Amino acid sequence: MRIEESDGVSASRKHLVFAYYVTGHGFGHATRVVEVVRNLILAGHDVHVVTGAPDFVFTSEIQSPRLFIRKVLLDCGAVQADALTVDRLASLEKYSETAVKPRESILATEIEWLNSIKADLVVSDVVPVACRAAADAGIRSVCVTNFSWDFIYAEYVMAAGNHHRSIVWQIAEDYSHCEFLIRLPGYCPMPAFRDVIDVPLVVRRLHKTRKEARKELGISDDVKLVILNFGGQPSGWKLKEEYLPSGWLCLVCGASDSQELPRNFIKLAKDAYTPDLIAASDCMLGKIGYGTVSEALAFKLPFVFVRRDYFNEEPFLRNMLEYYQCGVEMIRRDLLTGHWKPYLERAISLKPCYEGGINGGEVAAHILQETAIGKNYASDKFSGARRLRDAIVLGYQLQRVPGRDISIPEWYSSAENELNKSTGSPTTQIIENGSLTSICTDDFEILHGDLQGLPDTKSFLKSLAELDTVYDSEKNSEKRQMREHKAAAGLFNWEEDIYVARAPGRLDVMGGIADYSGSLVLQMPIKEACHVAVQRNHASKHRLWKHAQARQNAKGQGPTPVLQIVSYGSELSNRGPTFDMDLSDFMDGEMPISYDKAKTYFAQDPSQKWAAYVAGTILVLMTELGVRFEDSISMLVSSAVPEGKGVSSSASVEVASMSAIAAAHGLSISPRDIALLCQKVENHIVGAPCGVMDQMTSACGEANKLLAMVCQPAEVIGLVEIPSHIRFWGIDSGIRHSVGGADYGSVRIGAFMGQKMIKSIASSTLSRSLPSANGLIHDELEDHSVDLIKAEASLDYLCNLSPHRYEALYAKMLPESILGETFLEKYIDHNDAVTIIDEKRTYVVRAPANHPIYENFRVKAFKALLTSTSSDEQLTALGELLYQCHYSYSACGLGSDGTDRLVRLVQEMQHGKPSKSEDGTLYGAKITGGGSGGTVCVIGRNCLRSSQQILEIQHRYKGGTGYLPFIFEGSSPGSGKFGYLRIRRPVSIT
């Protein structure tokens, strides 16, 4: 249902009482609530506002005895580490403290209060518990919002730990008690609500004209005015006069009383009425939120925005800004260093074109009044609370399949279809029907290399060839791709050579997290891969983006080498699509900067932290091989390896990037060495404590073979042919995985702690058994040789300890867990260069130490079985090894609901009556890679029935969780086997 116009909120013969709950996240919610409340009061009703916002936000606009303000905070929103970055773990922890632990008392208090004021309707923007309290009090409730907290928190749960998942479930269930949702433009998926009414923008009205506001400020019409609106400035940020172009002035919202501003910056009062000031300005500079976006659109004000990291409503509001030609994205680094000029000049050249309604406050108030009187807007559809328990966690944020419309994930469009609403997916249509899928190799001369018949490489070359096509932004409906393509279109000089490398992701068949302990691993390169195109140009011929050019001009040094990167698919993960830097930033005098400095450099803007995987390869080549880069470098990164699914998306990006850079600069580096160098990128610059198997498989793997490698540190012992009767699949659980996550790191630390303890136990045993100074032997070794004990006292890799020795001498002596501080006091260090022990944290030790010792044995057995005679017993034994590995992960704390569910589905399929009668087709499954989500590896017989069963599992999983898993099947060559392409545009092609 959509309501565009309203004749106003007619005064009702019945005096109504509204309880209006406002979330504790920022002023944006309070400011839009003001407009709805104002219209309700104009209609003669009482409104009790429950809020944590200052009184002036409401009283400056509403002076009425019918407004009652009750200062209570019932949720905390998103906790911000600074003005631009959300602290995901802190957000969940604070919500737990604010709304979960005191939940019973909150409900009791709110029910009593609602009854005491005789509320006719509860309105929430968008406090979850308000809906539940209303239901328990027997009062109808309605939400008014553009996002809901279940959606916002869903990804936080994946990043901060599954133990917070109950928060998301509880929020979704609370919302399900709401009668319907009044949905504002720029909305996120909100399937917890069974019925939806769309209204126009809710925008505060103007009190003064542009001319009146400027006159009051003493600013003439010919002065360019920007309003700086961050809701609190980034910490440690000092504004400088030179940040503004000549003749510009800046109005600063939220400046502290003690903050001194340059003469061209004007400090606004805390209670200044910003709509008038926004309308009086020529553009706005700030962070995206509903309030800033709605007012920028309503007043046709260009908006220069800086990404707000980890706040999941942003992509939807950003798309709306850009659709109406109202937005310009600024890189955070340029914000903080004052390179504002190119962005401001670009902004005032825009012609915002929003013509939609801006009376959403009036329309919403009318709907609320009619609902309170008794009108029924809701259908009799059953609320989706039960369906959502898994779907909200396993759904949108964790799905991110390339080509899927980010506005309408599949599980959400299914919910829409239940209400008979149209849910197209323009992105999918464009990718399926558009020219990107057509295969053409006539656009480039291939001067070196071979396409090897790979369709994804042909498609990548086709997309390269289309970059210099002039896009008609008015006719092209795919705005998100437009932005990436426009940036990429200026990357390359088409008269010069371009170098292309390709590196696949990998399916961890066996070995997984035992790689850092020295295990044998078996890995299969998958069909999905990353392509990177690189071109080097003399700095004087390099085409720079406007902000990069402005930065160089400000230095006054003439052209210097610059790195410019475009990464496709940025909208699928809310990250910046472009990155650029002066290559001199990698130098500290005559030497490359340290890895620690580089890690800090890339971490300063989380929306561009992805660039560490790409640009970090350059610094590693400088540091480890002494390479010096004298030319500018342009890079285009296009990866089909899905992120967060445990199939090494990061390794494929690193290996493809380094391979392409090496080719462009004439560097001859073996695939093995490329893998080792890329591991340094991830360990030391990105800061993820991964082992080396991912990079080795991406670099050294071959299609339809398992790479067998002993990770001590990286000895490839051969390629194992996958027997023709055996097949491997990967099934994505939908739960996001990251080797940078806390669980993976703590398990790794536990394993290294166990190794240190084992060595200490062996040393103690050895010292008691060796002759003393007087020649006496204190403790004869009867069953265990001194040589073995000596080897174990200097154990270099945990996997070199055999299971029987471990069980006989060490297993029972290892603690289940230990406090970091206690371990450090006794052992000083755990001897792992890429992880740091937190003294206040308790680490599990025995299970993480058990796993690699037994996993190494399982992998060896698995490798031997692959070459044995084909039989059902062979497949059964291989499958059993996978199952054992899976449960060992769980013992370490690296399991997840989704992966466990998939493994159970495989077991049910394997042991079901149809499978038994047909000799079985699926035989085993295990969680892969770093665990805590990601993908499950399945082994089965290579036949049509197996593929059918995989599809059946896919649909059963969707039925149970609401999420349709991505299936990985097929293999492709590693980067070493692919080599590189050197291509050039033929002269005849324009």
PDB file of C-alpha atoms in Angstrom, residues 502-682:
ATOM      1  CA  ARG A 502      43.383 -14.540 -12.523  1.00  0.00           C
ATOM      2  CA  ALA A 503      43.340 -16.395  -9.198  1.00  0.00           C
ATOM      3  CA  PRO A 504      40.589 -18.707  -7.907  1.00  0.00           C
ATOM      4  CA  GLY A 505      39.175 -19.202  -4.444  1.00  0.00           C
ATOM      5  CA  ARG A 506      39.538 -22.597  -2.824  1.00  0.00           C
ATOM      6  CA  LEU A 507      37.448 -25.294  -1.197  1.00  0.00           C
ATOM      7  CA  ASP A 508      39.086 -26.659   1.945  1.00  0.00           C
ATOM      8  CA  VAL A 509      38.589 -30.408   1.525  1.00  0.00           C
ATOM      9  CA  MET A 510      40.794 -31.401   4.483  1.00  0.00           C
ATOM     10  CA  GLY A 511      43.306 -29.622   6.682  1.00  0.00           C
ATOM     11  CA  GLY A 512      41.539 -26.352   7.463  1.00  0.00           C
ATOM     12  CA  ILE A 513      42.720 -24.646  10.607  1.00  0.00           C
ATOM     13  CA  ALA A 514      45.554 -27.154  11.084  1.00  0.00           C
ATOM     14  CA  ASP A 515      47.622 -25.327   8.455  1.00  0.00           C
ATOM     15  CA  TYR A 516      49.185 -22.920  10.947  1.00  0.00           C
ATOM     16  CA  SER A 517      50.232 -25.935  13.015  1.00  0.00           C
ATOM     17  CA  GLY A 518      52.093 -27.507  10.082  1.00  0.00           C
ATOM     18  CA  SER A 519      49.526 -30.035   8.880  1.00  0.00           C
ATOM     19  CA  LEU A 520      49.201 -31.707   5.533  1.00  0.00           C
ATOM     20  CA  VAL A 521      46.268 -30.031   3.767  1.00  0.00           C
ATOM     21  CA  LEU A 522      44.200 -30.957   0.712  1.00  0.00           C
ATOM     22  CA  GLN A 523      42.673 -28.014  -1.132  1.00  0.00           C
ATOM     23  CA  MET A 524      40.728 -27.678  -4.366  1.00  0.00           C
ATOM     24  CA  PRO A 525      40.744 -24.452  -6.426  1.00  0.00           C
ATOM     25  CA  ILE A 526      37.129 -23.568  -7.213  1.00  0.00           C
ATOM     26  CA  LYS A 527      35.522 -22.288 -10.403  1.00  0.00           C
ATOM     27  CA  GLU A 528      34.961 -18.790  -8.996  1.00  0.00           C
ATOM     28  CA  ALA A 529      37.978 -16.491  -9.342  1.00  0.00           C
ATOM     29  CA  CYS A 530      39.254 -12.936  -9.054  1.00  0.00           C
ATOM     30  CA  HIS A 531      40.559 -11.025 -12.081  1.00  0.00           C
ATOM     31  CA  VAL A 532      42.883  -8.046 -11.746  1.00  0.00           C
ATOM     32  CA  ALA A 533      43.905  -5.742 -14.591  1.00  0.00           C
ATOM     33  CA  VAL A 534      47.017  -3.591 -14.104  1.00  0.00           C
ATOM     34  CA  GLN A 535      48.560  -0.846 -16.184  1.00  0.00           C
ATOM     35  CA  ARG A 536      51.627   1.239 -15.426  1.00  0.00           C
ATOM     36  CA  ASN A 537      52.050   4.743 -16.816  1.00  0.00           C
ATOM     37  CA  HIS A 538      54.548   7.530 -16.397  1.00  0.00           C
ATOM     38  CA  ALA A 539      53.211   9.906 -13.766  1.00  0.00           C
ATOM     39  CA  SER A 540      52.944  12.727 -16.325  1.00  0.00           C
ATOM     40  CA  LYS A 541      50.635  10.602 -18.529  1.00  0.00           C
ATOM     41  CA  HIS A 542      48.500   9.141 -15.756  1.00  0.00           C
ATOM     42  CA  ARG A 543      44.843  10.159 -15.764  1.00  0.00           C
ATOM     43  CA  LEU A 544      44.002  11.166 -12.213  1.00  0.00           C
ATOM     44  CA  TRP A 545      40.652  11.402 -10.513  1.00  0.00           C
ATOM     45  CA  LYS A 546      39.753  14.971  -9.591  1.00  0.00           C
ATOM     46  CA  HIS A 547      40.413  14.636  -5.887  1.00  0.00           C
ATOM     47  CA  ALA A 548      43.779  12.939  -6.518  1.00  0.00           C
ATOM     48  CA  GLN A 549      44.712  15.721  -8.951  1.00  0.00           C
ATOM     49  CA  ALA A 550      43.724  18.316  -6.349  1.00  0.00           C
ATOM     50  CA  ARG A 551      45.883  16.588  -3.768  1.00  0.00           C
ATOM     51  CA  GLN A 552      48.897  16.620  -6.073  1.00  0.00           C
ATOM     52  CA  ASN A 553      48.321  20.244  -7.003  1.00  0.00           C
ATOM     53  CA  ALA A 554      48.202  21.171  -3.322  1.00  0.00           C
ATOM     54  CA  LYS A 555      51.655  19.658  -2.846  1.00  0.00           C
ATOM     55  CA  GLY A 556      53.013  21.738  -5.717  1.00  0.00           C
ATOM     56  CA  GLN A 557      55.570  19.072  -6.694  1.00  0.00           C
ATOM     57  CA  GLY A 558      54.306  18.246 -10.154  1.00  0.00           C
ATOM     58  CA  PRO A 559      53.233  14.742 -11.229  1.00  0.00           C
ATOM     59  CA  THR A 560      54.318  11.965  -8.866  1.00  0.00           C
ATOM     60  CA  PRO A 561      53.485   8.234  -9.038  1.00  0.00           C
ATOM     61  CA  VAL A 562      49.970   7.461  -7.871  1.00  0.00           C
ATOM     62  CA  LEU A 563      48.122   4.184  -7.281  1.00  0.00           C
ATOM     63  CA  GLN A 564      44.454   4.147  -8.323  1.00  0.00           C
ATOM     64  CA  ILE A 565      42.227   1.100  -7.728  1.00  0.00           C
ATOM     65  CA  VAL A 566      38.618   0.370  -8.630  1.00  0.00           C
ATOM     66  CA  SER A 567      36.967  -2.652  -7.022  1.00  0.00           C
ATOM     67  CA  TYR A 568      33.770  -4.018  -8.515  1.00  0.00           C
ATOM     68  CA  GLY A 569      31.055  -5.270  -6.205  1.00  0.00           C
ATOM     69  CA  SER A 570      31.581  -2.637  -3.520  1.00  0.00           C
ATOM     70  CA  GLU A 571      27.853  -2.100  -3.092  1.00  0.00           C
ATOM     71  CA  LEU A 572      27.430  -5.698  -1.997  1.00  0.00           C
ATOM     72  CA  SER A 573      29.451  -4.992   1.129  1.00  0.00           C
ATOM     73  CA  ASN A 574      29.025  -1.256   1.758  1.00  0.00           C
ATOM     74  CA  ARG A 575      32.598  -0.324   0.994  1.00  0.00           C
ATOM     75  CA  GLY A 576      34.094   2.404  -1.132  1.00  0.00           C
ATOM     76  CA  PRO A 577      34.456   1.350  -4.791  1.00  0.00           C
ATOM     77  CA  THR A 578      37.674   3.307  -5.301  1.00  0.00           C
ATOM     78  CA  PHE A 579      40.990   3.801  -3.556  1.00  0.00           C
ATOM     79  CA  ASP A 580      43.929   6.014  -4.419  1.00  0.00           C
ATOM     80  CA  MET A 581      47.186   7.000  -2.784  1.00  0.00           C
ATOM     81  CA  ASP A 582      50.507   8.556  -3.637  1.00  0.00           C
ATOM     82  CA  LEU A 583      53.051   5.739  -3.857  1.00  0.00           C
ATOM     83  CA  SER A 584      55.393   7.959  -1.861  1.00  0.00           C
ATOM     84  CA  ASP A 585      53.107   7.252   1.115  1.00  0.00           C
ATOM     85  CA  PHE A 586      54.737   3.814   1.186  1.00  0.00           C
ATOM     86  CA  MET A 587      58.168   5.361   1.765  1.00  0.00           C
ATOM     87  CA  ASP A 588      59.747   6.532   4.988  1.00  0.00           C
ATOM     88  CA  GLY A 589      62.753   8.399   3.689  1.00  0.00           C
ATOM     89  CA  GLU A 590      64.693   5.968   1.544  1.00  0.00           C
ATOM     90  CA  MET A 591      63.069   2.866   3.037  1.00  0.00           C
ATOM     91  CA  PRO A 592      59.583   1.379   2.773  1.00  0.00           C
ATOM     92  CA  ILE A 593      57.312   2.064   5.734  1.00  0.00           C
ATOM     93  CA  SER A 594      56.873  -0.686   8.308  1.00  0.00           C
ATOM     94  CA  TYR A 595      54.043  -3.170   8.060  1.00  0.00           C
ATOM     95  CA  ASP A 596      52.602  -1.785  11.293  1.00  0.00           C
ATOM     96  CA  LYS A 597      52.435   1.714   9.811  1.00  0.00           C
ATOM     97  CA  ALA A 598      50.813   0.320   6.678  1.00  0.00           C
ATOM     98  CA  LYS A 599      48.240  -1.531   8.772  1.00  0.00           C
ATOM     99  CA  THR A 600      47.360   1.728  10.527  1.00  0.00           C
ATOM    100  CA  TYR A 601      47.288   3.587   7.192  1.00  0.00           C
ATOM    101  CA  PHE A 602      44.693   1.268   5.683  1.00  0.00           C
ATOM    102  CA  ALA A 603      42.670   0.967   8.892  1.00  0.00           C
ATOM    103  CA  GLN A 604      42.026   4.713   9.110  1.00  0.00           C
ATOM    104  CA  ASP A 605      39.056   4.421   6.751  1.00  0.00           C
ATOM    105  CA  PRO A 606      37.251   1.087   7.204  1.00  0.00           C
ATOM    106  CA  SER A 607      35.183   1.608   4.052  1.00  0.00           C
ATOM    107  CA  GLN A 608      38.471   1.450   2.134  1.00  0.00           C
ATOM    108  CA  LYS A 609      40.265  -1.120   4.264  1.00  0.00           C
ATOM    109  CA  TRP A 610      39.698  -3.619   1.463  1.00  0.00           C
ATOM    110  CA  ALA A 611      42.496  -1.826  -0.408  1.00  0.00           C
ATOM    111  CA  ALA A 612      45.023  -3.358   2.002  1.00  0.00           C
ATOM    112  CA  TYR A 613      44.567  -6.709   0.235  1.00  0.00           C
ATOM    113  CA  VAL A 614      45.409  -5.093  -3.118  1.00  0.00           C
ATOM    114  CA  ALA A 615      47.770  -2.210  -2.437  1.00  0.00           C
ATOM    115  CA  GLY A 616      49.467  -4.189   0.343  1.00  0.00           C
ATOM    116  CA  THR A 617      51.016  -6.438  -2.318  1.00  0.00           C
ATOM    117  CA  ILE A 618      53.016  -3.447  -3.575  1.00  0.00           C
ATOM    118  CA  LEU A 619      54.484  -2.715  -0.154  1.00  0.00           C
ATOM    119  CA  VAL A 620      55.379  -6.392   0.379  1.00  0.00           C
ATOM    120  CA  LEU A 621      57.230  -6.444  -2.967  1.00  0.00           C
ATOM    121  CA  MET A 622      59.069  -3.275  -1.943  1.00  0.00           C
ATOM    122  CA  THR A 623      59.972  -4.645   1.486  1.00  0.00           C
ATOM    123  CA  GLU A 624      60.754  -8.287   0.724  1.00  0.00           C
ATOM    124  CA  LEU A 625      62.220  -8.040  -2.794  1.00  0.00           C
ATOM    125  CA  GLY A 626      63.490  -4.454  -2.859  1.00  0.00           C
ATOM    126  CA  VAL A 627      61.291  -3.504  -5.833  1.00  0.00           C
ATOM    127  CA  ARG A 628      60.914   0.228  -6.456  1.00  0.00           C
ATOM    128  CA  PHE A 629      57.884   1.548  -8.325  1.00  0.00           C
ATOM    129  CA  GLU A 630      58.693   4.620 -10.377  1.00  0.00           C
ATOM    130  CA  ASP A 631      55.500   4.730 -12.481  1.00  0.00           C
ATOM    131  CA  SER A 632      51.872   5.293 -11.595  1.00  0.00           C
ATOM    132  CA  ILE A 633      49.741   2.147 -11.361  1.00  0.00           C
ATOM    133  CA  SER A 634      46.089   1.640 -12.284  1.00  0.00           C
ATOM    134  CA  MET A 635      44.270  -1.479 -11.081  1.00  0.00           C
ATOM    135  CA  LEU A 636      40.813  -2.902 -11.668  1.00  0.00           C
ATOM    136  CA  VAL A 637      39.712  -5.709  -9.332  1.00  0.00           C
ATOM    137  CA  SER A 638      36.736  -7.892 -10.226  1.00  0.00           C
ATOM    138  CA  SER A 639      36.106 -10.914  -8.032  1.00  0.00           C
ATOM    139  CA  ALA A 640      33.448 -13.581  -8.404  1.00  0.00           C
ATOM    140  CA  VAL A 641      34.623 -15.313  -5.208  1.00  0.00           C
ATOM    141  CA  PRO A 642      31.897 -14.484  -2.668  1.00  0.00           C
ATOM    142  CA  GLU A 643      33.080 -12.780   0.511  1.00  0.00           C
ATOM    143  CA  GLY A 644      32.546 -14.258   3.950  1.00  0.00           C
ATOM    144  CA  LYS A 645      31.793 -17.790   2.747  1.00  0.00           C
ATOM    145  CA  GLY A 646      35.068 -19.444   3.774  1.00  0.00           C
ATOM    146  CA  VAL A 647      36.348 -19.990   0.226  1.00  0.00           C
ATOM    147  CA  SER A 648      39.329 -17.616   0.411  1.00  0.00           C
ATOM    148  CA  SER A 649      38.022 -14.518  -1.307  1.00  0.00           C
ATOM    149  CA  SER A 650      40.863 -12.528   0.260  1.00  0.00           C
ATOM    150  CA  ALA A 651      43.579 -14.910  -0.922  1.00  0.00           C
ATOM    151  CA  SER A 652      42.262 -14.821  -4.489  1.00  0.00           C
ATOM    152  CA  VAL A 653      42.356 -11.005  -4.478  1.00  0.00           C
ATOM    153  CA  GLU A 654      45.890 -10.941  -3.056  1.00  0.00           C
ATOM    154  CA  VAL A 655      47.273 -13.545  -5.445  1.00  0.00           C
ATOM    155  CA  ALA A 656      45.631 -12.032  -8.522  1.00  0.00           C
ATOM    156  CA  SER A 657      46.821  -8.542  -7.519  1.00  0.00           C
ATOM    157  CA  MET A 658      50.413  -9.543  -6.896  1.00  0.00           C
ATOM    158  CA  SER A 659      50.546 -11.693 -10.044  1.00  0.00           C
ATOM    159  CA  ALA A 660      49.268  -8.831 -12.210  1.00  0.00           C
ATOM    160  CA  ILE A 661      51.628  -6.290 -10.648  1.00  0.00           C
ATOM    161  CA  ALA A 662      54.575  -8.664 -11.054  1.00  0.00           C
ATOM    162  CA  ALA A 663      53.707  -9.233 -14.724  1.00  0.00           C
ATOM    163  CA  ALA A 664      53.332  -5.515 -15.429  1.00  0.00           C
ATOM    164  CA  HIS A 665      56.761  -4.813 -13.932  1.00  0.00           C
ATOM    165  CA  GLY A 666      58.593  -7.759 -15.481  1.00  0.00           C
ATOM    166  CA  LEU A 667      59.122  -9.569 -12.177  1.00  0.00           C
ATOM    167  CA  SER A 668      59.619 -13.319 -12.344  1.00  0.00           C
ATOM    168  CA  ILE A 669      58.261 -14.776  -9.094  1.00  0.00           C
ATOM    169  CA  SER A 670      57.356 -18.443  -8.670  1.00  0.00           C
ATOM    170  CA  PRO A 671      53.757 -19.276  -7.704  1.00  0.00           C
ATOM    171  CA  ARG A 672      54.971 -20.630  -4.354  1.00  0.00           C
ATOM    172  CA  ASP A 673      56.807 -17.409  -3.560  1.00  0.00           C
ATOM    173  CA  ILE A 674      53.819 -15.334  -4.627  1.00  0.00           C
ATOM    174  CA  ALA A 675      51.722 -17.290  -2.138  1.00  0.00           C
ATOM    175  CA  LEU A 676      54.201 -16.726   0.690  1.00  0.00           C
ATOM    176  CA  LEU A 677      54.417 -13.020  -0.098  1.00  0.00           C
ATOM    177  CA  CYS A 678      50.626 -12.745  -0.184  1.00  0.00           C
ATOM    178  CA  GLN A 679      50.415 -14.400   3.221  1.00  0.00           C
ATOM    179  CA  LYS A 680      52.566 -11.542   4.539  1.00  0.00           C
ATOM    180  CA  VAL A 681      50.034  -9.098   3.106  1.00  0.00           C
ATOM    181  CA  GLU A 682      47.207 -10.746   5.005  1.00  0.00           C
TER     182      GLU A 682
END
